[in-house]
CSV table of C-alpha atoms and ligand atoms in Angstrom, one decimal:
chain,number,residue,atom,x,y,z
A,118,UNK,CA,0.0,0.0,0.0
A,119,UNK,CA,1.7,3.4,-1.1
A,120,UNK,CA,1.4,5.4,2.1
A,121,UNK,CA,1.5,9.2,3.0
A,122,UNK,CA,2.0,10.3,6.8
A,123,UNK,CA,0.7,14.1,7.7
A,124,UNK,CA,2.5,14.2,10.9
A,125,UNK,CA,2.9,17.0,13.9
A,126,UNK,CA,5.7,14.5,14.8
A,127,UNK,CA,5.7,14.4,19.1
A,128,UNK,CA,5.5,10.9,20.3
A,129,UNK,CA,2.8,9.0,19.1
A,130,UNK,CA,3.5,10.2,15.4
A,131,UNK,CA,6.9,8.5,16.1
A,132,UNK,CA,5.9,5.3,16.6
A,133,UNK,CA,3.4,5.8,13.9
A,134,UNK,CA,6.4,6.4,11.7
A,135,UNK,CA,8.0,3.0,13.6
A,136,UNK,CA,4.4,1.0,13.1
A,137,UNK,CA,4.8,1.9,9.4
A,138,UNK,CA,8.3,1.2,8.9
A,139,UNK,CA,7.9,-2.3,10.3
A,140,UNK,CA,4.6,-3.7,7.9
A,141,UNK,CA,5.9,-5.1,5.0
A,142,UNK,CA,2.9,-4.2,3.2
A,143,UNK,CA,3.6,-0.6,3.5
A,144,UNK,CA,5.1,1.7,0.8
A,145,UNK,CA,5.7,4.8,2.5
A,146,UNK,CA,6.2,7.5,-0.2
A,147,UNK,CA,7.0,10.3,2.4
A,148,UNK,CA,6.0,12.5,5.6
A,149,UNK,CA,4.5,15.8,5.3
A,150,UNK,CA,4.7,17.7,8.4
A,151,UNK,CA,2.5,20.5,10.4
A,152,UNK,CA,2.2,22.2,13.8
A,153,UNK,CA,0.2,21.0,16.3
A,154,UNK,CA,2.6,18.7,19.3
A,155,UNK,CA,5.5,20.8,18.5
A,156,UNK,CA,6.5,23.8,15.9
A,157,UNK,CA,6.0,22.7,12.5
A,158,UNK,CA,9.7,23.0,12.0
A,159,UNK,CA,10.3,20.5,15.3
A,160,UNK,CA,7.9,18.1,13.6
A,161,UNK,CA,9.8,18.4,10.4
A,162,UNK,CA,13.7,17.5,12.3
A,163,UNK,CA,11.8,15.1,14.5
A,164,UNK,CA,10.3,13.4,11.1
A,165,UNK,CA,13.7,13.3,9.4
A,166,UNK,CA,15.4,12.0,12.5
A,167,UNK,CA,13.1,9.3,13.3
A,168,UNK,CA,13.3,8.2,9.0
A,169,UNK,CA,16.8,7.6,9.7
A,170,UNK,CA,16.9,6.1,12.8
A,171,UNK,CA,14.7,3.2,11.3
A,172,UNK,CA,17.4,3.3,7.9
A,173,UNK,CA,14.7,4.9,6.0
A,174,UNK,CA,16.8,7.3,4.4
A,175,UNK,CA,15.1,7.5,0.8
A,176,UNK,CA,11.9,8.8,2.2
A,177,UNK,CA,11.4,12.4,1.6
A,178,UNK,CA,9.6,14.7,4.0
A,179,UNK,CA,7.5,17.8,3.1
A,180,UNK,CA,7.2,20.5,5.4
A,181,UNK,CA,3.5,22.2,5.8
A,182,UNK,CA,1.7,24.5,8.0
A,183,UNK,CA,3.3,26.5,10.5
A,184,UNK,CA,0.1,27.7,12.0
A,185,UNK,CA,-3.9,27.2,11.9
A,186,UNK,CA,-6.3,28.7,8.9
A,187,UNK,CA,-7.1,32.5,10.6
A,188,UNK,CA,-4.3,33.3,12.9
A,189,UNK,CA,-1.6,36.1,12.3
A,190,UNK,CA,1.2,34.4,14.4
A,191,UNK,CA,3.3,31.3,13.9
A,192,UNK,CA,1.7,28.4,16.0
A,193,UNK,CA,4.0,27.5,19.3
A,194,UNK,CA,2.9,24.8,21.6
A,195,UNK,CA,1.2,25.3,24.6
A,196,UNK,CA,2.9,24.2,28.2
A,197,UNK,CA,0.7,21.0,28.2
A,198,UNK,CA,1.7,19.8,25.3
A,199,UNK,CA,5.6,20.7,25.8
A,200,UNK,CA,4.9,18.6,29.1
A,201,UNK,CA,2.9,15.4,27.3
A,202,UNK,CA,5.5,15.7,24.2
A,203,UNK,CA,8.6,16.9,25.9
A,204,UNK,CA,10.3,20.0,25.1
A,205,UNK,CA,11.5,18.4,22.0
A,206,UNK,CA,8.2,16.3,21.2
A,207,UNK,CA,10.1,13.1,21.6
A,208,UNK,CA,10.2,12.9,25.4
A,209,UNK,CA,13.9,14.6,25.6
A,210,UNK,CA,15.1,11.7,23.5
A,211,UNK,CA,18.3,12.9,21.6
A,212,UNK,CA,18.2,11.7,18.9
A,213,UNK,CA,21.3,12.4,16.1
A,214,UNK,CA,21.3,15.8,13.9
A,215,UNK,CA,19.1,14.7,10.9
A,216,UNK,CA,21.8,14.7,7.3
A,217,UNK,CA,19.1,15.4,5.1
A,218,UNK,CA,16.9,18.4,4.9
A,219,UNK,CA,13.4,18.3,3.8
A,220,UNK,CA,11.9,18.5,0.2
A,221,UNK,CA,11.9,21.9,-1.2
A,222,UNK,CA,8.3,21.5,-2.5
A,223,UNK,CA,6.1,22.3,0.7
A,224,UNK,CA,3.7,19.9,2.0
A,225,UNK,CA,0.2,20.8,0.2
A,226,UNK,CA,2.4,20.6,-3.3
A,227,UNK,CA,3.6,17.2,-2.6
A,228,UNK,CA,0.3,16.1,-1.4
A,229,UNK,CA,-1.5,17.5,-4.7
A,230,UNK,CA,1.8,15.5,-6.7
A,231,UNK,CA,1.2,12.4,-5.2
A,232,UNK,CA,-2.3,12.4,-5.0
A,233,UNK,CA,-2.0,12.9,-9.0
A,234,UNK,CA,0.5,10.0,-9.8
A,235,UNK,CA,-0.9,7.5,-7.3
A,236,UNK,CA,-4.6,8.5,-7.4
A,237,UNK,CA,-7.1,5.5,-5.9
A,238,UNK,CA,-3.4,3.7,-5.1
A,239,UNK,CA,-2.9,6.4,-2.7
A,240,UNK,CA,-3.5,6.5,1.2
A,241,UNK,CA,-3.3,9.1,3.6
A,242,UNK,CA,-2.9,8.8,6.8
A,243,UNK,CA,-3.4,12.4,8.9
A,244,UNK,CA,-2.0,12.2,12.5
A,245,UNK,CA,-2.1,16.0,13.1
A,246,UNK,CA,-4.5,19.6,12.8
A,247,UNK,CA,-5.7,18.9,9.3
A,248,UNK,CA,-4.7,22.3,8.1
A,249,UNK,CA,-2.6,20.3,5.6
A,250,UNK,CA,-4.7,18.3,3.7
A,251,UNK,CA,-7.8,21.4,4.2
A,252,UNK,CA,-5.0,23.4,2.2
A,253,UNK,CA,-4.5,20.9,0.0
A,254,UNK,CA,-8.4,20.2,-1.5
A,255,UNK,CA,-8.9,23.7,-1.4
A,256,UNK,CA,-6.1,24.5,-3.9
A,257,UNK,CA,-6.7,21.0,-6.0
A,258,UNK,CA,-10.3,18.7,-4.9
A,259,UNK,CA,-10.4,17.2,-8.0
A,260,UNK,CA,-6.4,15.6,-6.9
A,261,UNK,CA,-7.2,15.3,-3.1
A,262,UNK,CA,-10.5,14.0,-4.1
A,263,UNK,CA,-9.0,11.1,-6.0
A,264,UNK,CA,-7.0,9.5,-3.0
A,265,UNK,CA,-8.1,5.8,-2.0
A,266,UNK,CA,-8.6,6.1,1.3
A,267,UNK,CA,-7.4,8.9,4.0
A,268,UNK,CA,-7.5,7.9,7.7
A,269,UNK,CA,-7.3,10.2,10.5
A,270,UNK,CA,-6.7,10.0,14.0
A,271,UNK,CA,-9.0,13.1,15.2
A,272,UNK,CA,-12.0,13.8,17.5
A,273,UNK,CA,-14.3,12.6,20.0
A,274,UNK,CA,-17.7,11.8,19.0
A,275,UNK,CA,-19.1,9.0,21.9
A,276,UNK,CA,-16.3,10.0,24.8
A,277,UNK,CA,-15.2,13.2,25.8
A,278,UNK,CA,-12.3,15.8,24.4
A,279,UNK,CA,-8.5,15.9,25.6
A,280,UNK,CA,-8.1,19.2,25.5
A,281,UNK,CA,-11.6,20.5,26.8
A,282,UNK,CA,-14.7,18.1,28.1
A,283,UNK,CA,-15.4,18.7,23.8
A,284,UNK,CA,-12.5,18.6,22.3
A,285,UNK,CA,-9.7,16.3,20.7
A,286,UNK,CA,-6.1,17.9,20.0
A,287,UNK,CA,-6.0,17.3,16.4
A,288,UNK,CA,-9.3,18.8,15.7
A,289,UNK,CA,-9.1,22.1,18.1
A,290,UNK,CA,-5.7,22.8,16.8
A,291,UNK,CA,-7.5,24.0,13.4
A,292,UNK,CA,-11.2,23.5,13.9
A,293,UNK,CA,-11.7,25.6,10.8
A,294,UNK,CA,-9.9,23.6,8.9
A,295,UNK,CA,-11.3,20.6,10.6
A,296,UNK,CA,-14.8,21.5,9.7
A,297,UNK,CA,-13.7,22.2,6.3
A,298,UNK,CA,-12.3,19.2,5.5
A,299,UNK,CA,-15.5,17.0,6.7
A,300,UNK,CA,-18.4,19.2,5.0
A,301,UNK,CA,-15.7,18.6,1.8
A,302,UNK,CA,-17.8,15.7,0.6
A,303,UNK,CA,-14.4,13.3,0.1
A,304,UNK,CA,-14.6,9.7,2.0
A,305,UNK,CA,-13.0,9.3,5.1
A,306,UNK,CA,-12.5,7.1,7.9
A,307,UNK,CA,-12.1,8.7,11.7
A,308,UNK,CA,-10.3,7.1,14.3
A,309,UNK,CA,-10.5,9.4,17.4
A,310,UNK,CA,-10.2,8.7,20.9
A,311,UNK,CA,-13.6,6.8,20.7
A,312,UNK,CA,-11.0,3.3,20.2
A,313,UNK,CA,-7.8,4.9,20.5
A,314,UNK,CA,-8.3,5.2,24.3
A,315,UNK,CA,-8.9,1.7,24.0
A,316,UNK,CA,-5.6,0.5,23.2
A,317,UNK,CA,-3.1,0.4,25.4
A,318,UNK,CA,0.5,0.0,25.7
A,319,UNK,CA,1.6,-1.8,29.0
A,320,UNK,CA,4.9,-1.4,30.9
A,321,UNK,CA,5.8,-4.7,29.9
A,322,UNK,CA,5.6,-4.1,26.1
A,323,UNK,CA,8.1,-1.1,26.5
A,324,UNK,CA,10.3,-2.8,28.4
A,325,UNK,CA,11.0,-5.6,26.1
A,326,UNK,CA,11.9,-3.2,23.5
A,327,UNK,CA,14.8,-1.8,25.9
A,328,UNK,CA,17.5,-4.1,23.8
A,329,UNK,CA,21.0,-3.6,25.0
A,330,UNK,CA,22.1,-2.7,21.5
A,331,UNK,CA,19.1,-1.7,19.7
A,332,UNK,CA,18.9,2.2,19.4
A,333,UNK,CA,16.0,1.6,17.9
A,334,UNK,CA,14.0,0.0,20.6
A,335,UNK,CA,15.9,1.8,23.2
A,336,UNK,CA,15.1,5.2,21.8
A,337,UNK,CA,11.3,3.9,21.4
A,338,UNK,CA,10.9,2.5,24.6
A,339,UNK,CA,12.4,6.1,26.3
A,340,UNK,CA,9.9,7.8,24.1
A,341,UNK,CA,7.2,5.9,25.4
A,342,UNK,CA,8.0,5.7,28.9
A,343,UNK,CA,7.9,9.4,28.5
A,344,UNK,CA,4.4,9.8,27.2
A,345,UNK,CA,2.6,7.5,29.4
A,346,UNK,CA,4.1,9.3,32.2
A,347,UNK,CA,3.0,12.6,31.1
A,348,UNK,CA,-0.1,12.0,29.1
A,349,UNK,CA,-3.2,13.3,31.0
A,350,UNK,CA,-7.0,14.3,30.1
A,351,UNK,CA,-8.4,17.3,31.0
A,352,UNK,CA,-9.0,16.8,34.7
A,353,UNK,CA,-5.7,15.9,35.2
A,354,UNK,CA,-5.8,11.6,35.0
A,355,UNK,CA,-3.4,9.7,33.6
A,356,UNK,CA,-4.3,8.2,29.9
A,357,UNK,CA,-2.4,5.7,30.8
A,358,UNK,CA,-0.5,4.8,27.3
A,359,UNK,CA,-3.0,5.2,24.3
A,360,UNK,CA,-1.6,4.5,20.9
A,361,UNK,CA,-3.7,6.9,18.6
A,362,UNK,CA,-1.5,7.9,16.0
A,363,UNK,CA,-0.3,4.0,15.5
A,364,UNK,CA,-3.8,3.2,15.1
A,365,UNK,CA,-4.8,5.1,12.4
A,366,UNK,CA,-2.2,3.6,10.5
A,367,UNK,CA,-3.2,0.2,11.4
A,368,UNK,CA,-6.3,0.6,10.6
A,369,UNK,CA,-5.5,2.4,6.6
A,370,UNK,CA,-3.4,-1.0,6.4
A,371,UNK,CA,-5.7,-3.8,8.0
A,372,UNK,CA,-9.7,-2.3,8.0
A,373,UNK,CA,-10.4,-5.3,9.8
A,374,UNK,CA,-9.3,-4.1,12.7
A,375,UNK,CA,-12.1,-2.0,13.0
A,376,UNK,CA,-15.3,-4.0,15.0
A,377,UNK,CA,-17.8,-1.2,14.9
A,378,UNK,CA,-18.2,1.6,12.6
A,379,UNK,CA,-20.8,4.0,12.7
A,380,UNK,CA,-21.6,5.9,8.7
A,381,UNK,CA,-22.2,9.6,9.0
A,382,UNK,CA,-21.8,13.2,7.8
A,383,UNK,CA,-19.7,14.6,10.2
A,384,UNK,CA,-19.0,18.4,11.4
A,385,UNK,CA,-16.7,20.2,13.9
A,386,UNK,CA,-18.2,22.9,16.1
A,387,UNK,CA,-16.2,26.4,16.3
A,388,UNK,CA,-16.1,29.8,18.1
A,389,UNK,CA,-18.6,28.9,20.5
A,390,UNK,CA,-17.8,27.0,24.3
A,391,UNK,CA,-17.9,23.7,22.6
A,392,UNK,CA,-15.2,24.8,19.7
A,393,UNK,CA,-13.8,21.7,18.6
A,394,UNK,CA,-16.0,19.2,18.9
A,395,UNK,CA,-16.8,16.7,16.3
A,396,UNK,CA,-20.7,15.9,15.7
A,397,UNK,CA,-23.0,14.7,13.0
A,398,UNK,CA,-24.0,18.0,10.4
A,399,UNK,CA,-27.8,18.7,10.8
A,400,UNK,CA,-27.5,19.9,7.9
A,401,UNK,CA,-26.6,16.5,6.2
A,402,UNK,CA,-28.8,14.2,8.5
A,403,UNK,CA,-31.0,13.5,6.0
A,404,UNK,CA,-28.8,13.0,3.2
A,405,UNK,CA,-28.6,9.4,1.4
A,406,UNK,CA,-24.9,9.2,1.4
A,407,UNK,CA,-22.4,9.7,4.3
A,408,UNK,CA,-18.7,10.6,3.7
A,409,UNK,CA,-17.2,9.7,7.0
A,410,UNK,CA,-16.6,6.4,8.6
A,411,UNK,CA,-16.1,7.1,12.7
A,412,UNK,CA,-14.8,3.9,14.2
A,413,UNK,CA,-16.5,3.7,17.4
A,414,UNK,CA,-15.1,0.0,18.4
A,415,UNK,CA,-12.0,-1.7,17.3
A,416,UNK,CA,-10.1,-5.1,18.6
A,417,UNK,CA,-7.8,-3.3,21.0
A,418,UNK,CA,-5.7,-6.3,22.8
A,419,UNK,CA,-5.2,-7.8,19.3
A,420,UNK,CA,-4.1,-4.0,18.4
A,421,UNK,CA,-2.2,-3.4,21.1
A,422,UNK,CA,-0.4,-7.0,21.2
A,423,UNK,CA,0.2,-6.8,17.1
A,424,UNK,CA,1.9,-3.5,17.6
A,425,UNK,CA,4.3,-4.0,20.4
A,426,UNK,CA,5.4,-7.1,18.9
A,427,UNK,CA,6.5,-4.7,15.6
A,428,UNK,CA,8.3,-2.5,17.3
A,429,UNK,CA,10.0,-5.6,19.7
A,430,UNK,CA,10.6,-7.3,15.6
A,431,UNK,CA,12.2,-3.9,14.6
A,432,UNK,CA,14.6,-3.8,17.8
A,433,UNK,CA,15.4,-7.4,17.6
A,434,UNK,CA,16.7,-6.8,13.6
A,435,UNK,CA,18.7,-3.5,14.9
A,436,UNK,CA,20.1,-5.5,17.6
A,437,UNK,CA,21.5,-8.0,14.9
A,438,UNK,CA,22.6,-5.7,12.8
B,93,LIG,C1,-3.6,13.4,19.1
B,93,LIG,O1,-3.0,14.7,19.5
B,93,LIG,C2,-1.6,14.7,19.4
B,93,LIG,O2,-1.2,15.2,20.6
B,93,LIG,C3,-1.2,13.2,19.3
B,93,LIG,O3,0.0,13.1,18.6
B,93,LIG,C4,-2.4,12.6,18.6
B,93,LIG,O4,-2.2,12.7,17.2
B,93,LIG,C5,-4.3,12.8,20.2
B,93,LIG,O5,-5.4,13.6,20.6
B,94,LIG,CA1,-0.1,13.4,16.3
């Protein structure tokens, strides 16, 4: 499958990039980056870092938007997210300077390219604000339009926001663009906190990835430790390790993992006390065809088991190495 990420690379988009890197079936044709966890320019080092930790050296990265549709001043990461993220987005992990810079065509250009040569052969996978790919249909629908599938971790719709009691990260980073992008009329599938508060990585799992001479795992497993530690919902309680960005690529790869979907035309509120929150479109209730697919159950232990065994397969191979 010839894959795009759209990544505001912190933590979770890491081992997104790591989920991806280990399935066989995946063809990732490059990262395009945005704000959102970190500076758009943070998510663009952390991208090219994390491509060459994993040897993936060939894969070129496109830097997008440095700030949401509307405001004046660059984007810059509140002190909740520099806490869940780290100051660096990847838990203070240090990882090497990257030795390659990123493409000189900006994200929404390389989206509209690819989206043009690969077509229904294409998926996108948005892990970020979806400023990116909102910029993107507006400047080509009939290209963005003609993509296979595009998954995206964002919203909320049957348990409550992490930011507010309404709102999910992704979404209230950019509602506007958020909104725009679901009253588009192009397919696709949500996967929001709905399952990915379901699946869990456990202690255990990280642990195992800690491989004497794996920097791979090691670097991983330091990441992780991190976020768990530090990833909180709105009143303050621990998540507790929720792999959201990793799902969404799972789920673009194996559908199947999905056990309940729920059809529907989908909205985000904005400028009002609820700003951010993802509900159905009244204005589309009544309409015979639905363009997104929220995922409101999915097999979570199976997730969660298949996924720390990939990364433990991609520490054991840099181990050998
Ligand atoms: C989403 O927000 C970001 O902080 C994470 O990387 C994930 O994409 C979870 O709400
Ligand atoms: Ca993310």
């Amino acid at each position: 499958m010839n894959l795009i990420l759209d990544l505001d690379t912190g933590i979770d988009d890491a081992l997104a990039i790591s989920y991806a890197a280990s399935q066989s079936d995946a063809n990732l044709l490059g990262i395009t980056t945005a704000f959102g966890n970190v500076r758009v320019e943070t998510a663009t080092r952390n991208s090219l870092a994390m491509l060459e930790l994993l040897g993936l050296t060939d894969v070129p990265v496109a830097q997008g938007a440095d700030r949401p549709w509307g405001a004046e001043e660059k984007y810059v990461p509140s002190e909740t997210l520099l806490q869940v993220h780290g100051r660096n987005g990847i838990g203070e992990v240090v990882l090497p300077e990257p030795q390659r810079m990123p493409e000189t065509t900006n994200a929404v250009d390389f989206l509209i390219s690819k989206a043009r040569e690969y077509g229904k052969d294409l998926t996108l996978v948005t892990t970020g604000p979806m400023t990116n790919l909102a910029d993107a249909f507006k400047k080509d629908p009939e290209a963005i339009s003609s993509i296979g599938k595009i998954v995206s971790m964002a919203g909320a719709l049957t348990v409550p926001g992490n930011v507010t009691r309404y709102a999910e990260a992704n979404i209230v980073n950019d509602a506007a663009a958020a909104k725009y992008v679901f009253e588009s009329g192009f397919d696709i599938t949500v996967v929001g906190l709905d399952v990915t508060l379901r699946t869990l990585l456990s202690g255990n799992d990280i642990n195992a990835w800690k491989q004497p001479n794996s920097a791979i795992g090691n670097a991983l497993a330091q990441m992780s430790d991190y976020y768990y530690a530090n990833e909180t919902d709105p009143d303050g309680n621990s998540v507790g390790g929720a792999l959201h960005d990793p799902l969404a690529v799972d789920i673009a790869l194996h559908p199947e993992t999905i056990t309940y979907q729920v059809p529907m035309n989908l909205t985000v509120e904005v400028g009002c006390e609820s700003n951010g929150r993802t509900i159905g479109d009244l204005n589309r209730l009544t309409d015979e065809t639905t363009t997104a697919i929220v995922c409101t159950n999915v097999e979570a232990a199976g997730f969660s088991r298949r996924f720390a065994a990939a990364i433990l397969g991609l520490a054991n191979r840099d181990q050998a190495q």
